CSV table of C-alpha atoms in Angstrom, one decimal:
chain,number,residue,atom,x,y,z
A,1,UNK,CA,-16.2,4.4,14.5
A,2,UNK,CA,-14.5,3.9,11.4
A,3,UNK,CA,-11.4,6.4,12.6
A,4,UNK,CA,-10.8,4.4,15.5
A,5,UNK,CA,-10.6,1.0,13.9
A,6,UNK,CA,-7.8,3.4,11.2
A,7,UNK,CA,-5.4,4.6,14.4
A,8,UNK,CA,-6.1,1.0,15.6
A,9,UNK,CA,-5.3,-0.7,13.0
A,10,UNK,CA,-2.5,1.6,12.7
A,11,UNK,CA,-1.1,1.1,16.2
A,12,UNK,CA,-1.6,-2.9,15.8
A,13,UNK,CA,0.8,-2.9,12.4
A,14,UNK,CA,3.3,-0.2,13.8
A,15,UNK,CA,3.8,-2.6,16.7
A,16,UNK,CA,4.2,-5.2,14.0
A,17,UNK,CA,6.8,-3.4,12.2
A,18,UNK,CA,8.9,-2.3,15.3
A,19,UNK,CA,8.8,-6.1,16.7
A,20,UNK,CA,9.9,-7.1,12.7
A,21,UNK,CA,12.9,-4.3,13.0
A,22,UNK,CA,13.9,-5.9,16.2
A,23,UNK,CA,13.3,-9.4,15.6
A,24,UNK,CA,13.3,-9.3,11.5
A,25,UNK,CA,16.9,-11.0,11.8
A,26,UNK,CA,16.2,-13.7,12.9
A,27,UNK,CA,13.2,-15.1,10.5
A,28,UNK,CA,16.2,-14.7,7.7
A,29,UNK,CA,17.8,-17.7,9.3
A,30,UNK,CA,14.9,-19.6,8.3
A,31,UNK,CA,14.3,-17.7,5.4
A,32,UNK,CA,17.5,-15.9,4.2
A,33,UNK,CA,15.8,-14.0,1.2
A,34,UNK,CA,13.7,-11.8,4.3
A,35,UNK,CA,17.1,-10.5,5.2
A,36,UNK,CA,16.7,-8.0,2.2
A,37,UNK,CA,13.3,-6.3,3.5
A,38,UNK,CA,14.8,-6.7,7.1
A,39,UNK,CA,17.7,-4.0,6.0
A,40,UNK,CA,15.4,-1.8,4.5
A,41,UNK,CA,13.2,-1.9,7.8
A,42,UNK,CA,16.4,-1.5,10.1
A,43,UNK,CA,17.7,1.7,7.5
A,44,UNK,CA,14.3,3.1,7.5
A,45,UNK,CA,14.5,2.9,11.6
A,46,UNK,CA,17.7,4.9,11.4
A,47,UNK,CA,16.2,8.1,9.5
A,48,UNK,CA,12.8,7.9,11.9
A,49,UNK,CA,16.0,7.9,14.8
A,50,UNK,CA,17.0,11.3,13.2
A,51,UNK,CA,13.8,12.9,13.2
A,52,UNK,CA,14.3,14.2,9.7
A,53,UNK,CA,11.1,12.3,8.3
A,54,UNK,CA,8.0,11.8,10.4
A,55,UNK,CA,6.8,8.1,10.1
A,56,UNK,CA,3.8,7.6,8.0
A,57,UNK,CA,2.0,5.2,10.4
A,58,UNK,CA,2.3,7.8,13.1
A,59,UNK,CA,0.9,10.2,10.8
A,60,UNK,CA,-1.9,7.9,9.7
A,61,UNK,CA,-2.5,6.9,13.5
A,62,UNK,CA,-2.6,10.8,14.6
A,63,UNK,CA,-5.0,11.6,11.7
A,64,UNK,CA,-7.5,8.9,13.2
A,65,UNK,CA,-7.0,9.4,16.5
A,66,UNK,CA,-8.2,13.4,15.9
A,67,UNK,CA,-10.8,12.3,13.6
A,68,UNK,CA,-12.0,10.3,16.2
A,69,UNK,CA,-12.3,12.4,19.0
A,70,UNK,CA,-9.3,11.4,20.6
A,71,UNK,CA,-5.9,12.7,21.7
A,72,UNK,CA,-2.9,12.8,19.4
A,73,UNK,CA,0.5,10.4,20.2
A,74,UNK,CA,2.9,12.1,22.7
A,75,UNK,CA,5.5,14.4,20.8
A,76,UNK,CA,7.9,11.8,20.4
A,77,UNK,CA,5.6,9.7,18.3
A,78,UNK,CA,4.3,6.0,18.7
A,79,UNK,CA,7.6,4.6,20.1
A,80,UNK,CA,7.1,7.7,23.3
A,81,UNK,CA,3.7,7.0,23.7
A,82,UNK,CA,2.9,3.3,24.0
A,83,UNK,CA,7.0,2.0,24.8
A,84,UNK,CA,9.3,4.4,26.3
A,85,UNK,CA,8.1,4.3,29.8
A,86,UNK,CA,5.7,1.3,29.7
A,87,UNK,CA,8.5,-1.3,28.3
A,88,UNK,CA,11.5,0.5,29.8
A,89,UNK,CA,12.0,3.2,32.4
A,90,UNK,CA,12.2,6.7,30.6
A,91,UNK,CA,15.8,7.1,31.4
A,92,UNK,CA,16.9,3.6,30.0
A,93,UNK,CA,16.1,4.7,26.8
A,94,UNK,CA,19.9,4.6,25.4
A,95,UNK,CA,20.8,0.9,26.8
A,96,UNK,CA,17.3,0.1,25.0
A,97,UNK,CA,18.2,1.3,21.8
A,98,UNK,CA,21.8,-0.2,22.2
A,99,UNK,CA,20.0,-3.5,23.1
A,100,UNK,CA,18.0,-3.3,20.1
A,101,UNK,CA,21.0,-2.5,18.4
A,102,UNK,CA,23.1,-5.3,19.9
A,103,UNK,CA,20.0,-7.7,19.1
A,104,UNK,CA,20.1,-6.9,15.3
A,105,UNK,CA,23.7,-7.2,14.8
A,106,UNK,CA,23.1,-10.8,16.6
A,107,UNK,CA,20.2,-11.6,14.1
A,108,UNK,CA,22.5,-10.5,11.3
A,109,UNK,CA,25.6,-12.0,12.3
A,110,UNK,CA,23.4,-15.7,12.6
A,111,UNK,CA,21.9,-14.9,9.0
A,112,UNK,CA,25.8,-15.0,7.6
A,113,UNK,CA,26.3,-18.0,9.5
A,114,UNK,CA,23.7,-20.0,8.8
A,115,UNK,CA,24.0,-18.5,4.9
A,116,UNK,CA,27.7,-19.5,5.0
A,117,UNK,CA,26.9,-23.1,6.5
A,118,UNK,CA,24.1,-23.8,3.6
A,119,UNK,CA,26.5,-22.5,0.9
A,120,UNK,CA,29.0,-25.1,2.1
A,121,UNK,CA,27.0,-28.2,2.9
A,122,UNK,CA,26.6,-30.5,-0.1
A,123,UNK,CA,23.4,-30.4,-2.4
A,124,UNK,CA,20.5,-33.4,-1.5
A,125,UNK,CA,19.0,-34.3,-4.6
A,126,UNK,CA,16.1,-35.2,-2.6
A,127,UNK,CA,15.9,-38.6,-3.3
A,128,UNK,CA,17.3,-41.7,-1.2
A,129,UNK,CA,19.7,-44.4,-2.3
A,130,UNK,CA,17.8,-47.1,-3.3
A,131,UNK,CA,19.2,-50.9,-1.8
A,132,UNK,CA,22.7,-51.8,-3.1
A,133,UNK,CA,23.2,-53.7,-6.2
A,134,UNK,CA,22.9,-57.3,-5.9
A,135,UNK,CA,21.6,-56.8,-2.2
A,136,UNK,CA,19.5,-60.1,-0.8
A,137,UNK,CA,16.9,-60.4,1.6
């Protein structure tokens, strides 16, 4: 019982992580300082792209699933076994990842915007005028 709630718990965050990738961008116009963790999410999606490194949630999800009982992910890894196919037709898989692409450079591009407009609006102190001098009611 314990190894399925790991591969689980694993497959809940590594959906959590690619939605963050894709979506990541856009909490930084809100909150610019997430850009920062939002690059290092989008570079580490890049060396996962080249296969070089396998992910560590898929490794941790694989581990639980066979120490459960169950089946391992398809070859390809978590993004072959629970999106390519399910979210998108198998051979749509380039004009997804272009989308996603396309749909980070957007986030990124608003984050510069929206950084550029703060830096250039002027500074509230926070406090409000008070009633002009000599004012009567």
């Amino acid at each position: 019982m314990i190894y399925q709630l790991v591969w689980q718990a694993t497959m809940a965050s590594h959906f959590l992580v690619i939605a963050y990738i894709g979506l990541g961008g856009f909490l930084a116009w809100r909150w610019p300082r997430l850009i920062w963790p939002h690059l290092a999410a989008c570079a580490w999606a890049l060396v996962q792209l080249t296969g070089l490194v396998e992910c560590p949630l898929t490794a941790l999800e694989n581990w639980g699933r066979r120490a459960a009982g169950e089946r391992g992910l398809a070859p390809g890894g978590f993004i072959d076994t629970y999106i390519t196919g399910v979210v998108y037709p198998r051979e749509y898989l380039t004009q997804a990842r272009a989308g996603v692409v396309v749909l980070i450079l957007l986030s990124w591009a608003g984050v510069a915007v929206v950084t550029r407009r703060r830096r250039s609006s002027p500074r509230t102190t926070g406090t409000s005028p008070g009633p002009a001098a000599g004012a009567s009611r």
